[in-house]
PDB file of C-alpha atoms in Angstrom:
ATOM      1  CA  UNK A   1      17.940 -60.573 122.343  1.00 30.00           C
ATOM      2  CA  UNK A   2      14.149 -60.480 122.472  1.00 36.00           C
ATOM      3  CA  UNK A   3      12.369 -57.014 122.857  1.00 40.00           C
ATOM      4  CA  UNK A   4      11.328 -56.330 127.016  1.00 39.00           C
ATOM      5  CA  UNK A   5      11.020 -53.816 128.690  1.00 43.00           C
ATOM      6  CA  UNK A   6       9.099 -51.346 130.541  1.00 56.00           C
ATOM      7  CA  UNK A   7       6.681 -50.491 127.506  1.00 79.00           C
ATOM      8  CA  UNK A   8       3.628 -52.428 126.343  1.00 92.00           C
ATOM      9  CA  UNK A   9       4.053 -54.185 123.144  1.00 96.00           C
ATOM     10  CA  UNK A  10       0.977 -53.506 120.150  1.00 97.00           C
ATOM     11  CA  UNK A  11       0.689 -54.644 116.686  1.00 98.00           C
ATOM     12  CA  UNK A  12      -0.607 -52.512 113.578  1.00 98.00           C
ATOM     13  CA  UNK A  13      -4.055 -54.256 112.344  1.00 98.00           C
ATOM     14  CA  UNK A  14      -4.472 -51.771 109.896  1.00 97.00           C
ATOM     15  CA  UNK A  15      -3.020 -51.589 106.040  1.00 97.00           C
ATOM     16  CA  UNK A  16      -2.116 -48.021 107.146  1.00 96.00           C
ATOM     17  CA  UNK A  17      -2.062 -46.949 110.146  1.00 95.00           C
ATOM     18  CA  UNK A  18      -1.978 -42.835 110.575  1.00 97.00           C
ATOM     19  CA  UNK A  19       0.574 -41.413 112.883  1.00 97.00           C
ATOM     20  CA  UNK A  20      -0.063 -38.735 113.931  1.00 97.00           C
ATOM     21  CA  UNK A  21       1.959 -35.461 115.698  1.00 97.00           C
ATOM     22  CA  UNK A  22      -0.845 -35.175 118.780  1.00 97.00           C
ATOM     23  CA  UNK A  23      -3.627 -36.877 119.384  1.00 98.00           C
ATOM     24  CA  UNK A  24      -6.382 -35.078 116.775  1.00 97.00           C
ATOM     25  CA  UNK A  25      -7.661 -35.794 113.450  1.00 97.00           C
ATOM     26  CA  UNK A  26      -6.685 -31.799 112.541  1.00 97.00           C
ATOM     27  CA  UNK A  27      -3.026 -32.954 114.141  1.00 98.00           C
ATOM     28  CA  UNK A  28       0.017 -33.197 111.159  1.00 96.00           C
ATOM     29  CA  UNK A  29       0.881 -36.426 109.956  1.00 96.00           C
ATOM     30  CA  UNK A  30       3.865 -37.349 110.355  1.00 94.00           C
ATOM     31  CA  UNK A  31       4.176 -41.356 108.988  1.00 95.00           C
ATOM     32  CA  UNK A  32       2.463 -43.763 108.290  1.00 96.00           C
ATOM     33  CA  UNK A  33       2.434 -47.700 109.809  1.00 97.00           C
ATOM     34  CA  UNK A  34       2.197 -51.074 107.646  1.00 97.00           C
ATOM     35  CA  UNK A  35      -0.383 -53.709 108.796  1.00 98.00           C
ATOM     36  CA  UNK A  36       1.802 -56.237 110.815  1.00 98.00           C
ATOM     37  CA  UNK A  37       4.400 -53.766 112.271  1.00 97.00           C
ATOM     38  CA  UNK A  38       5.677 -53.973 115.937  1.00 97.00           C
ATOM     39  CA  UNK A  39       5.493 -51.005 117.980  1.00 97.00           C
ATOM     40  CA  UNK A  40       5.411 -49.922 121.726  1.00 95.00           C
ATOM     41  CA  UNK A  41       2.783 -47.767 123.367  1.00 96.00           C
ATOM     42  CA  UNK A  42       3.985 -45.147 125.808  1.00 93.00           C
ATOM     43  CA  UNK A  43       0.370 -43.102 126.518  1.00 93.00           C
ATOM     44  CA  UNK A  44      -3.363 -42.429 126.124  1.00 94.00           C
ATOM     45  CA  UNK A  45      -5.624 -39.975 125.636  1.00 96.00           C
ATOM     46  CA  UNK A  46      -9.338 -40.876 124.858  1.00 95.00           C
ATOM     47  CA  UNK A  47      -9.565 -43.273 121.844  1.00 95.00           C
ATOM     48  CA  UNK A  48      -5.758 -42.117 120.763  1.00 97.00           C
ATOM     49  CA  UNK A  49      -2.610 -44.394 121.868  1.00 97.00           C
ATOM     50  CA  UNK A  50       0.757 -42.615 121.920  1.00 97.00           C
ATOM     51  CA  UNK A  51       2.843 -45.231 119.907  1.00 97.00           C
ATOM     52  CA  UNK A  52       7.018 -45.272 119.581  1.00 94.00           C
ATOM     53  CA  UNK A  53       7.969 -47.610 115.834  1.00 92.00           C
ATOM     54  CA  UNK A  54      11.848 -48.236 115.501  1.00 87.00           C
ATOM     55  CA  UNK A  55      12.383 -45.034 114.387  1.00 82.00           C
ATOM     56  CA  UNK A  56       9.285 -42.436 115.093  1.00 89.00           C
ATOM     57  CA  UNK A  57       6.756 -41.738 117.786  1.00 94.00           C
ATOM     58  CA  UNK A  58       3.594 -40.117 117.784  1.00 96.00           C
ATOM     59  CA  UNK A  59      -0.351 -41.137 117.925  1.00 97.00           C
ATOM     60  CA  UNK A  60      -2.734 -43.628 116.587  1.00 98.00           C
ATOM     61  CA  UNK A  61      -6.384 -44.168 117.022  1.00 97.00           C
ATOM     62  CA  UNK A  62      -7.022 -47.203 119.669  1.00 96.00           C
ATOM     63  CA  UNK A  63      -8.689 -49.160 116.900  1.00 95.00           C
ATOM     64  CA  UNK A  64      -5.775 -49.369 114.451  1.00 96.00           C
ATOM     65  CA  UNK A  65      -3.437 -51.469 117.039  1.00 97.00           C
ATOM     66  CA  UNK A  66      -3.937 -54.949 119.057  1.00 97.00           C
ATOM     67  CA  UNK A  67      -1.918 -54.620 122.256  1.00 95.00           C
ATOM     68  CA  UNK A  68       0.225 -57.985 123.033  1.00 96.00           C
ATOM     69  CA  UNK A  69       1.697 -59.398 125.982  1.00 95.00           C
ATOM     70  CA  UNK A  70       5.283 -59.646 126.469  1.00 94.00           C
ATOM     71  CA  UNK A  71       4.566 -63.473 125.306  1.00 96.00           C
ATOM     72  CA  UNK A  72       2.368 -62.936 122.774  1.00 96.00           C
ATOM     73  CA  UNK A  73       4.632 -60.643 121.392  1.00 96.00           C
ATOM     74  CA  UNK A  74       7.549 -62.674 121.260  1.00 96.00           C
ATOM     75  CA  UNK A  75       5.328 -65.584 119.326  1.00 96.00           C
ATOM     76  CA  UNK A  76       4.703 -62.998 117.209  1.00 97.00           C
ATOM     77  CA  UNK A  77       7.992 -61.863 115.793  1.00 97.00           C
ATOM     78  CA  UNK A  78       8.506 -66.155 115.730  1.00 97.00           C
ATOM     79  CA  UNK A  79       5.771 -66.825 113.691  1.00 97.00           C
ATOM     80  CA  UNK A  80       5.763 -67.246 109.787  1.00 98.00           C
ATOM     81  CA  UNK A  81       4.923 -64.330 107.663  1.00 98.00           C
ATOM     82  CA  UNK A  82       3.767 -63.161 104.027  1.00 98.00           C
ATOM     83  CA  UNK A  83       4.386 -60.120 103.245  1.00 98.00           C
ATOM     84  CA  UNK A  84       2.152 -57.699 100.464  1.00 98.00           C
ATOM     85  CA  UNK A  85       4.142 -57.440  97.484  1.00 98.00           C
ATOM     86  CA  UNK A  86       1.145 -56.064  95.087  1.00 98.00           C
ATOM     87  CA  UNK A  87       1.173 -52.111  95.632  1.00 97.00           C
ATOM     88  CA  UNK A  88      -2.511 -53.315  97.053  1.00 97.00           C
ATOM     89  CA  UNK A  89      -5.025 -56.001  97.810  1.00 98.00           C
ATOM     90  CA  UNK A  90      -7.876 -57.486  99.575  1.00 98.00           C
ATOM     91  CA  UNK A  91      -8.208 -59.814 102.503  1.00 98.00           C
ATOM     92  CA  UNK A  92     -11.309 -61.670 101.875  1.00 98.00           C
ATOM     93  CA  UNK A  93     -13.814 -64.005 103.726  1.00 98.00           C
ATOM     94  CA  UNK A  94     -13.672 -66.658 101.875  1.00 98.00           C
ATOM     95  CA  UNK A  95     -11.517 -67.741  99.319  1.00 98.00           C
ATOM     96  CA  UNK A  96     -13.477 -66.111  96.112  1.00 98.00           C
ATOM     97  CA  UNK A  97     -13.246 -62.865  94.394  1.00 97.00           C
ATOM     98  CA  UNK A  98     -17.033 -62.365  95.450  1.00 97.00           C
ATOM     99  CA  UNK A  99     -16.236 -63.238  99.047  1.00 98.00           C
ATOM    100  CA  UNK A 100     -16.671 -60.098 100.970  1.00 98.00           C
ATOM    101  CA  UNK A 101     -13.751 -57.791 102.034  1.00 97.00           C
ATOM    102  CA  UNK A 102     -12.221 -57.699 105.428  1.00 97.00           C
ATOM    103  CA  UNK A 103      -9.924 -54.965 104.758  1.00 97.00           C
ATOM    104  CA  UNK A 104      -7.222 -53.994 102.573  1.00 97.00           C
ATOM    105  CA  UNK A 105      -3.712 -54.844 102.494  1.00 98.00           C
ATOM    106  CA  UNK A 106      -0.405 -53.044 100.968  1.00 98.00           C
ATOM    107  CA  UNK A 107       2.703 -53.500  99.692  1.00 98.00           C
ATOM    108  CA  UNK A 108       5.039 -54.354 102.759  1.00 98.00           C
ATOM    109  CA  UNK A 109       1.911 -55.275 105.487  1.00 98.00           C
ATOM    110  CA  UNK A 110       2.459 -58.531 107.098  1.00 98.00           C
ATOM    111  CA  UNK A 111       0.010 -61.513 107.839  1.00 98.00           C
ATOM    112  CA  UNK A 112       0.660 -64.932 109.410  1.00 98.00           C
ATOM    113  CA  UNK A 113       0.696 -68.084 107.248  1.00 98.00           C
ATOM    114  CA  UNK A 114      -1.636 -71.071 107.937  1.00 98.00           C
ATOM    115  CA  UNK A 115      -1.433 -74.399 106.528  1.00 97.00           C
ATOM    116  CA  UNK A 116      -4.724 -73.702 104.628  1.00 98.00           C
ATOM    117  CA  UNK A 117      -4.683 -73.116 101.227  1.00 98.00           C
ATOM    118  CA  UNK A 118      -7.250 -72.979  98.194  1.00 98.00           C
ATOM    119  CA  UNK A 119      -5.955 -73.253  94.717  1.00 97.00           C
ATOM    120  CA  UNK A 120      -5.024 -69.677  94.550  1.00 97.00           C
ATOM    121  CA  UNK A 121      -6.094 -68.558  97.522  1.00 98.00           C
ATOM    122  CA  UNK A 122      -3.979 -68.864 100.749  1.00 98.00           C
ATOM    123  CA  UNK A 123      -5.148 -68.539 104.661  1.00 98.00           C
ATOM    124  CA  UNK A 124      -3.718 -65.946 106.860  1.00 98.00           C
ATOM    125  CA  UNK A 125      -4.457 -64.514 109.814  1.00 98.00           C
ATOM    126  CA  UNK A 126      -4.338 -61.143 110.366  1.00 98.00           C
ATOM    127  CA  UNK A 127      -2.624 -59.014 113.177  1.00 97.00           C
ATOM    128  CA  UNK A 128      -6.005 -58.317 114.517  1.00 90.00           C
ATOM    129  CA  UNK A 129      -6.964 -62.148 115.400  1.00 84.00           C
ATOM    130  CA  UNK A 130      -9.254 -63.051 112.519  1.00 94.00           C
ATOM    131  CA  UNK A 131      -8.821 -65.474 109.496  1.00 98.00           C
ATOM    132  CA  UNK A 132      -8.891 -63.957 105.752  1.00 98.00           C
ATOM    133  CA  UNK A 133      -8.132 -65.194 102.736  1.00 98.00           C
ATOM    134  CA  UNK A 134      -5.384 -63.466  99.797  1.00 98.00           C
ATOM    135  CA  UNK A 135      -4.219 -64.411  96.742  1.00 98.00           C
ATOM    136  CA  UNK A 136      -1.337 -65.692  96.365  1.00 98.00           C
ATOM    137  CA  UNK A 137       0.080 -63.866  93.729  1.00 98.00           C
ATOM    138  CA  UNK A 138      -0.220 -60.694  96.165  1.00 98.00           C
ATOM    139  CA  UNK A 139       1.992 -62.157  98.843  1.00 98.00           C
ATOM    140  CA  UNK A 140       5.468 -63.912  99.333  1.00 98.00           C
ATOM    141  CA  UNK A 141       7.541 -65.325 101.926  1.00 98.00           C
ATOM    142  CA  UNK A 142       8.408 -62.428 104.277  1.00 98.00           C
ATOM    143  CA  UNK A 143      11.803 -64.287 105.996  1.00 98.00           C
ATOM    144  CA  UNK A 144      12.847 -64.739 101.917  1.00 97.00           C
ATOM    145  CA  UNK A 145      11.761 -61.361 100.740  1.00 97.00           C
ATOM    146  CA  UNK A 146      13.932 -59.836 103.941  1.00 97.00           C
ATOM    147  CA  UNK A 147      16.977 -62.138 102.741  1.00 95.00           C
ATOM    148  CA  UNK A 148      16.976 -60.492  99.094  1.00 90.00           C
ATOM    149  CA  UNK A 149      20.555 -59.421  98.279  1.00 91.00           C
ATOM    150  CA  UNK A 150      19.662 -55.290  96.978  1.00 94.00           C
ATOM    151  CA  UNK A 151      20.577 -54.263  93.734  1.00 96.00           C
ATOM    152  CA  UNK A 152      20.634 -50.922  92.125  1.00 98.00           C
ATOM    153  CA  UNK A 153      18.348 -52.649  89.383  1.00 98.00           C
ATOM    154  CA  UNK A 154      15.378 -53.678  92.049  1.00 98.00           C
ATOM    155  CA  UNK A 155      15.430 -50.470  93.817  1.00 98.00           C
ATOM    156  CA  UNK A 156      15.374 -48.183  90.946  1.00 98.00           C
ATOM    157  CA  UNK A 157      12.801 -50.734  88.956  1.00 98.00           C
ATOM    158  CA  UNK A 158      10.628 -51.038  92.284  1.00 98.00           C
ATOM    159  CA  UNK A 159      10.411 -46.796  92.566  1.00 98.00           C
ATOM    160  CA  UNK A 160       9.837 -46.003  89.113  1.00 98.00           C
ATOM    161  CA  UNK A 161       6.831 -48.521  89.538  1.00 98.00           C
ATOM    162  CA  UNK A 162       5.234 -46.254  91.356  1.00 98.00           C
ATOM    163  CA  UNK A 163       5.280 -43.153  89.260  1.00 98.00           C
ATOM    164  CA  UNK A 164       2.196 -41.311  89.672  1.00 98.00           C
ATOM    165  CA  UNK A 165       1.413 -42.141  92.974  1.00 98.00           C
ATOM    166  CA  UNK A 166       0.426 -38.888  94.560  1.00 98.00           C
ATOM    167  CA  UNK A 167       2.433 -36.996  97.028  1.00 98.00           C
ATOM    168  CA  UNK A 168       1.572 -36.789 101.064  1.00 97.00           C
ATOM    169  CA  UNK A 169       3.147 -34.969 103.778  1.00 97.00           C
ATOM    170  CA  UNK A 170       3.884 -38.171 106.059  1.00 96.00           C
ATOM    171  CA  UNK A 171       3.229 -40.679 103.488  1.00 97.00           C
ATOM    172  CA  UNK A 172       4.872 -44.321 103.694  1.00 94.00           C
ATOM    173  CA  UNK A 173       2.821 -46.596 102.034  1.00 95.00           C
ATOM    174  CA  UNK A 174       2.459 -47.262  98.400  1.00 96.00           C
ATOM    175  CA  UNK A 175      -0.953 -45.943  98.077  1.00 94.00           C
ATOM    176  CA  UNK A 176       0.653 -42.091  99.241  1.00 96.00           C
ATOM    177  CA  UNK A 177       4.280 -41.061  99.495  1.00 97.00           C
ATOM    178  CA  UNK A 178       6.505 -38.124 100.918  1.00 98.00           C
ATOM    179  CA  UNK A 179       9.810 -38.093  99.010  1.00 98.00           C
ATOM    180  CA  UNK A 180      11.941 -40.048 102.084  1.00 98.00           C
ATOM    181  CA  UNK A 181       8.438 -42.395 102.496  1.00 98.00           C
ATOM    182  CA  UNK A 182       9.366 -43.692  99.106  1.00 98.00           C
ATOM    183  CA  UNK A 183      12.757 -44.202  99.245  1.00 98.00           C
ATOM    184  CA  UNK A 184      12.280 -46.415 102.823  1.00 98.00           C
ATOM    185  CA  UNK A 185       9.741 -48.411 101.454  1.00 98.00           C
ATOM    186  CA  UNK A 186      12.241 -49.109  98.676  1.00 98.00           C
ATOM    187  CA  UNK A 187      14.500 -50.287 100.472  1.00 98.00           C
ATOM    188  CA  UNK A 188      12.332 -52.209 103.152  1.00 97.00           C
ATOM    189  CA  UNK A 189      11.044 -54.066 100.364  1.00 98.00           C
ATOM    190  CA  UNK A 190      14.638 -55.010  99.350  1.00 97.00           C
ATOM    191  CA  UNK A 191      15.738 -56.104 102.835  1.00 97.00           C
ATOM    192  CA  UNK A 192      16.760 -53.061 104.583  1.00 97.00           C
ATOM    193  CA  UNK A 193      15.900 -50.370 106.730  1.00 96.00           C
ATOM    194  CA  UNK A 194      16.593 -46.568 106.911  1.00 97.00           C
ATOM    195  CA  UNK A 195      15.718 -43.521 108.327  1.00 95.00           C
ATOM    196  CA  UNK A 196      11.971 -42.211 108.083  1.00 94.00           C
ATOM    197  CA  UNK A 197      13.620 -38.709 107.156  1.00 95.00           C
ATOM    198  CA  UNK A 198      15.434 -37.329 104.350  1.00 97.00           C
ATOM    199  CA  UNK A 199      17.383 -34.931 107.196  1.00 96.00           C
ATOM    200  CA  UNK A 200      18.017 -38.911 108.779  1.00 95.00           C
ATOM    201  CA  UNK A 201      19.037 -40.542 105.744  1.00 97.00           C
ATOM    202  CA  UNK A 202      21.692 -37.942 104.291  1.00 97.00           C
ATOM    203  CA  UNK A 203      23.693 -39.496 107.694  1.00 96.00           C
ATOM    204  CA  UNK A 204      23.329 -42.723 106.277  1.00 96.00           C
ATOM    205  CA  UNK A 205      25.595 -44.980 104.185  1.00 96.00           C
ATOM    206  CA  UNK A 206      29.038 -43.781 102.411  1.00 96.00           C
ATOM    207  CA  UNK A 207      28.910 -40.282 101.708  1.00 96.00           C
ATOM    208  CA  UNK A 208      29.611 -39.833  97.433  1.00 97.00           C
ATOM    209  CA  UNK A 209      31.579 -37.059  95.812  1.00 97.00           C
ATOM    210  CA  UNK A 210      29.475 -34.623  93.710  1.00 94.00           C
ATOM    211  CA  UNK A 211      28.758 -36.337  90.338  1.00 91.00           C
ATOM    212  CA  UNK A 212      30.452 -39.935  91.583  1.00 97.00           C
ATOM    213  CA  UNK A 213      26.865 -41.144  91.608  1.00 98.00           C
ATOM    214  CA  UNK A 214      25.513 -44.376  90.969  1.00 98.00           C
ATOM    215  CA  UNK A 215      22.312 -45.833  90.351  1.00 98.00           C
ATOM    216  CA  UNK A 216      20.732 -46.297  93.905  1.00 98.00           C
ATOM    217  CA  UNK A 217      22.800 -44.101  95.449  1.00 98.00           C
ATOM    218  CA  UNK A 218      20.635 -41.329  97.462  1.00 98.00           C
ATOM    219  CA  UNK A 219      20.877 -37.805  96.569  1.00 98.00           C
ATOM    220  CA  UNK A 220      19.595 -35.087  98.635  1.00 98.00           C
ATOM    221  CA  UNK A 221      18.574 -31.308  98.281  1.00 98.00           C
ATOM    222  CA  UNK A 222      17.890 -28.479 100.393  1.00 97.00           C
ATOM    223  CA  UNK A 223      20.541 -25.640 102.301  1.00 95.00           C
ATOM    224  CA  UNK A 224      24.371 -26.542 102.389  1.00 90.00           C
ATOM    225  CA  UNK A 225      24.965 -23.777 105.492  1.00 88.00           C
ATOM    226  CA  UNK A 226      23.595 -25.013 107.589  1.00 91.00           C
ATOM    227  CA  UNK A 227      23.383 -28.393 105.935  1.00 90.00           C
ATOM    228  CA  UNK A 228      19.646 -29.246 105.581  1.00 95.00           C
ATOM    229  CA  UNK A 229      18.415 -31.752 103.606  1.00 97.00           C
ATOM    230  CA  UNK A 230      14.601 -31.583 103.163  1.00 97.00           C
ATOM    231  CA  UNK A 231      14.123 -33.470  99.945  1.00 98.00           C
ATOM    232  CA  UNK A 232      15.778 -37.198  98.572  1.00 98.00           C
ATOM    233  CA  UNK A 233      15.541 -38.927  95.480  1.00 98.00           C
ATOM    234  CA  UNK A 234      16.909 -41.881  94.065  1.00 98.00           C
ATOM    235  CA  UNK A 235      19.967 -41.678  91.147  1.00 98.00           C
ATOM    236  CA  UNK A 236      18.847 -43.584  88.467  1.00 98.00           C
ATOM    237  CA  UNK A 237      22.176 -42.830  86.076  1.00 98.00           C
ATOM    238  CA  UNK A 238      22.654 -40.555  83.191  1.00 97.00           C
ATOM    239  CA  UNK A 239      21.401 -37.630  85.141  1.00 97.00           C
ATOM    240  CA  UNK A 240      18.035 -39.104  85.553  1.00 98.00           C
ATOM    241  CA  UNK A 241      16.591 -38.974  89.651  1.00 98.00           C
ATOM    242  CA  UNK A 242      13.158 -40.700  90.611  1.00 98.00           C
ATOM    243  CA  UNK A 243      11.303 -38.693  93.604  1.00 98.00           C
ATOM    244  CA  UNK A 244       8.119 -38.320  95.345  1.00 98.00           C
ATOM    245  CA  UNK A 245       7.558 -34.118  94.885  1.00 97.00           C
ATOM    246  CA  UNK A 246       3.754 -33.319  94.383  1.00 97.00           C
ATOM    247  CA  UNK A 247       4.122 -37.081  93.037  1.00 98.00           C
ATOM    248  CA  UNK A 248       6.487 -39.877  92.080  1.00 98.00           C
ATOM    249  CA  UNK A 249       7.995 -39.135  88.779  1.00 98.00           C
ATOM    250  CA  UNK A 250      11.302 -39.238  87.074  1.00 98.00           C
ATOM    251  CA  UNK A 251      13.302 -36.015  86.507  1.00 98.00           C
ATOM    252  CA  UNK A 252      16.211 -35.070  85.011  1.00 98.00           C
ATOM    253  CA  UNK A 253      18.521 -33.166  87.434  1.00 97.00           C
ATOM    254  CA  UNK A 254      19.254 -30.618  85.054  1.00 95.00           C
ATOM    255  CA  UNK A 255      15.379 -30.005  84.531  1.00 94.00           C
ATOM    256  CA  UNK A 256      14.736 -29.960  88.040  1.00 95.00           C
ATOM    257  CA  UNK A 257      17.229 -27.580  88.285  1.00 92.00           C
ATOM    258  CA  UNK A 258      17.803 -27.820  92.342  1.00 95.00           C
ATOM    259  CA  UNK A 259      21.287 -28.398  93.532  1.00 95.00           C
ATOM    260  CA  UNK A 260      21.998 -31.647  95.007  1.00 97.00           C
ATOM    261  CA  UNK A 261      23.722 -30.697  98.868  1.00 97.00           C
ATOM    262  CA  UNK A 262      24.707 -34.499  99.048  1.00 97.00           C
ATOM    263  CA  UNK A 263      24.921 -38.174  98.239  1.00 98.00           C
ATOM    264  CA  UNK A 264      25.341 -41.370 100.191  1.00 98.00           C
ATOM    265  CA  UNK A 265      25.656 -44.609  98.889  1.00 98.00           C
ATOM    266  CA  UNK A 266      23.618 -47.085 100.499  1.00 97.00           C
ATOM    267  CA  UNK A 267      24.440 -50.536  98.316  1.00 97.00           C
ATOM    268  CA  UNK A 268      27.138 -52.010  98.090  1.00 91.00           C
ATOM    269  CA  UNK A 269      29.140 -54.297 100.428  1.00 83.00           C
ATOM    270  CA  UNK A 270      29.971 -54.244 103.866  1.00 81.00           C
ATOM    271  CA  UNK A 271      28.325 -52.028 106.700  1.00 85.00           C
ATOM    272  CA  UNK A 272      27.197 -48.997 106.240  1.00 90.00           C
ATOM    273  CA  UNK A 273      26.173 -46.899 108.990  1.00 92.00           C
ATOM    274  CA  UNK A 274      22.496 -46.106 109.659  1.00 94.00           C
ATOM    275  CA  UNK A 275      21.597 -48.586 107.540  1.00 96.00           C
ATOM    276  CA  UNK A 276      19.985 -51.990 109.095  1.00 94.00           C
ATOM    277  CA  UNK A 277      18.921 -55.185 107.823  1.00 95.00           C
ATOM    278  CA  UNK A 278      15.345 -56.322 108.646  1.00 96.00           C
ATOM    279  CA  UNK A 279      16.800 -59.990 108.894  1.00 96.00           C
ATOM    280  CA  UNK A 280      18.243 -58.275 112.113  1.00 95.00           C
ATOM    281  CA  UNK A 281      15.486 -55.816 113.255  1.00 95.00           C
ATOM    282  CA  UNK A 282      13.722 -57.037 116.373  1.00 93.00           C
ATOM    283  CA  UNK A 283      10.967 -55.267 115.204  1.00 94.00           C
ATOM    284  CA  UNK A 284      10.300 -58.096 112.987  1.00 96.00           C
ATOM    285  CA  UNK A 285      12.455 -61.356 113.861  1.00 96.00           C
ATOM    286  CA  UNK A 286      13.100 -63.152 117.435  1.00 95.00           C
ATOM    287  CA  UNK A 287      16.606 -62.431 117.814  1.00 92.00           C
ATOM    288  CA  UNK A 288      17.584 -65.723 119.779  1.00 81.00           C
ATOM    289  CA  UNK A 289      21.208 -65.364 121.075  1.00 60.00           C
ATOM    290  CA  UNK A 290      22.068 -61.964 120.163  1.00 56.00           C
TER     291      UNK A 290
END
């Protein structure tokens, strides 16, 4: 089924948009939104719109969304997509590397597809209504990136990519990351969607026994009574993790020297619960007859 219903629809027009717990600059961040993302506004206050993604709420500034109609919205989630696959990049005016910027765009932001095109340079237009240019080495097809088949190999290759990238409280982008920020954009970039938390995600998937890991597989730290998980990283194999903590960098466990509370296993086949597929997430397909 198509998304209705009582809330207005809004689109992200930034490459990150700041979520925020209340509606203040001094406020706690709590995630972050990619350029392109669907979300619903539930509330204002001054310049700041209360927003609600697929899996968080909290507050934006006024300028970082475009509110849609139930119709617009709906052409929307119909329309052809590229999505960022550089960790970052540059919409332009013109199709030149001198053209001036229009803003910045990263890994896992969204922009429509025109017929235009300029050797390496391809037209889009962006969530906020205005034409750019990117290259197109920096984008791909988003229905065909969504489709990928995820493999142990392109989710461990894809986080160690991003080792040094420095560690934020609320981070979900791949210019700043919070450990479970990493690990979702992982995964969203490999066709599937979890849990903005690491307290969310240790519900996900098939639970593992204690040193069954795999690479991919999810491990999690924190308190075991009560259970609490408050950090994740991904298993690499041969006791190796890759996490976001103060930044992304690979570990061994036994030089981390916390003790892992859990696993889940998140690859594999069949279902696995908590875990969606972005092929299926209204958020960013029409889902015509379902």
């Amino acid at each position: 089924m198509l998304l209705s219903g009582i809330l207005s629809w809004a689109v992200v027009t930034l490459s990150t948009g700041f979520m925020r717990q209340a509606p203040d600059y001094e406020s706690a961040l709590e995630n972050q939104l990619l350029m392109g993302a669907l979300v619903q506004t539930c509330g204002s206050e001054r310049y700041w719109v209360k927003v609600q993604a697929e899996d968080y709420t909290g507050w934006v500034t006024g300028m970082g969304i475009r509110e849609l109609t139930d119709e617009e919205k709906d052409s929307y989630l119909r329309a052809e997509k590229w999505i960022c696959t550089a960790v970052c990049t540059r919409v332009l005016e013109a199709p030149s590397a001198e053209a001036a910027p229009l803003c910045d765009l990263t890994m896992g932001g969204l922009v429509r597809k025109t017929e235009d095109s300029c050797g390496d340079w391809l037209k889009v237009l962006l969530p906020g209504d205005g034409f750019g240019w990117v290259r197109s080495c920096d984008v791909a097809d988003f229905r065909e990136v969504a489709s990928r088949a995820a493999s142990a190999s392109s989710v461990c290759s894809l986080a160690c990519s991003f080792r040094g990238t420095p560690y934020m409280w609320g981070g979900n982008s791949s210019k700043y990351f919070d450990c479970s920020g990493l690990v979702k954009l992982c995964f969203f970039m490999n066709g599937l969607i979890l849990p903005r938390n690491a307290g969310q995600q240790i519900k996900c998937g098939t639970p593992v026994a204690h040193g069954a890991w795999q690479p991919g597989d999810l491990l999690f730290f924190g308190s075991k009574k009560p259970l609490r998980a408050s950090h994740v990283a991904i298993y690499l194999g041969d006791g190796r993790i890759v996490h976001s903590s103060q930044l992304v960098r690979t570990d061994k466990l036994e030089e981390y020297g916390r003790e892992v509370i859990g696993a889940v296993r998140i690859l594999g086949d069949g279902d696995k619960p908590g875990v969606k597929s972005v092929l299926d997430s209204p958020y960013y397909f029409a889902q015509d007859g379902k």
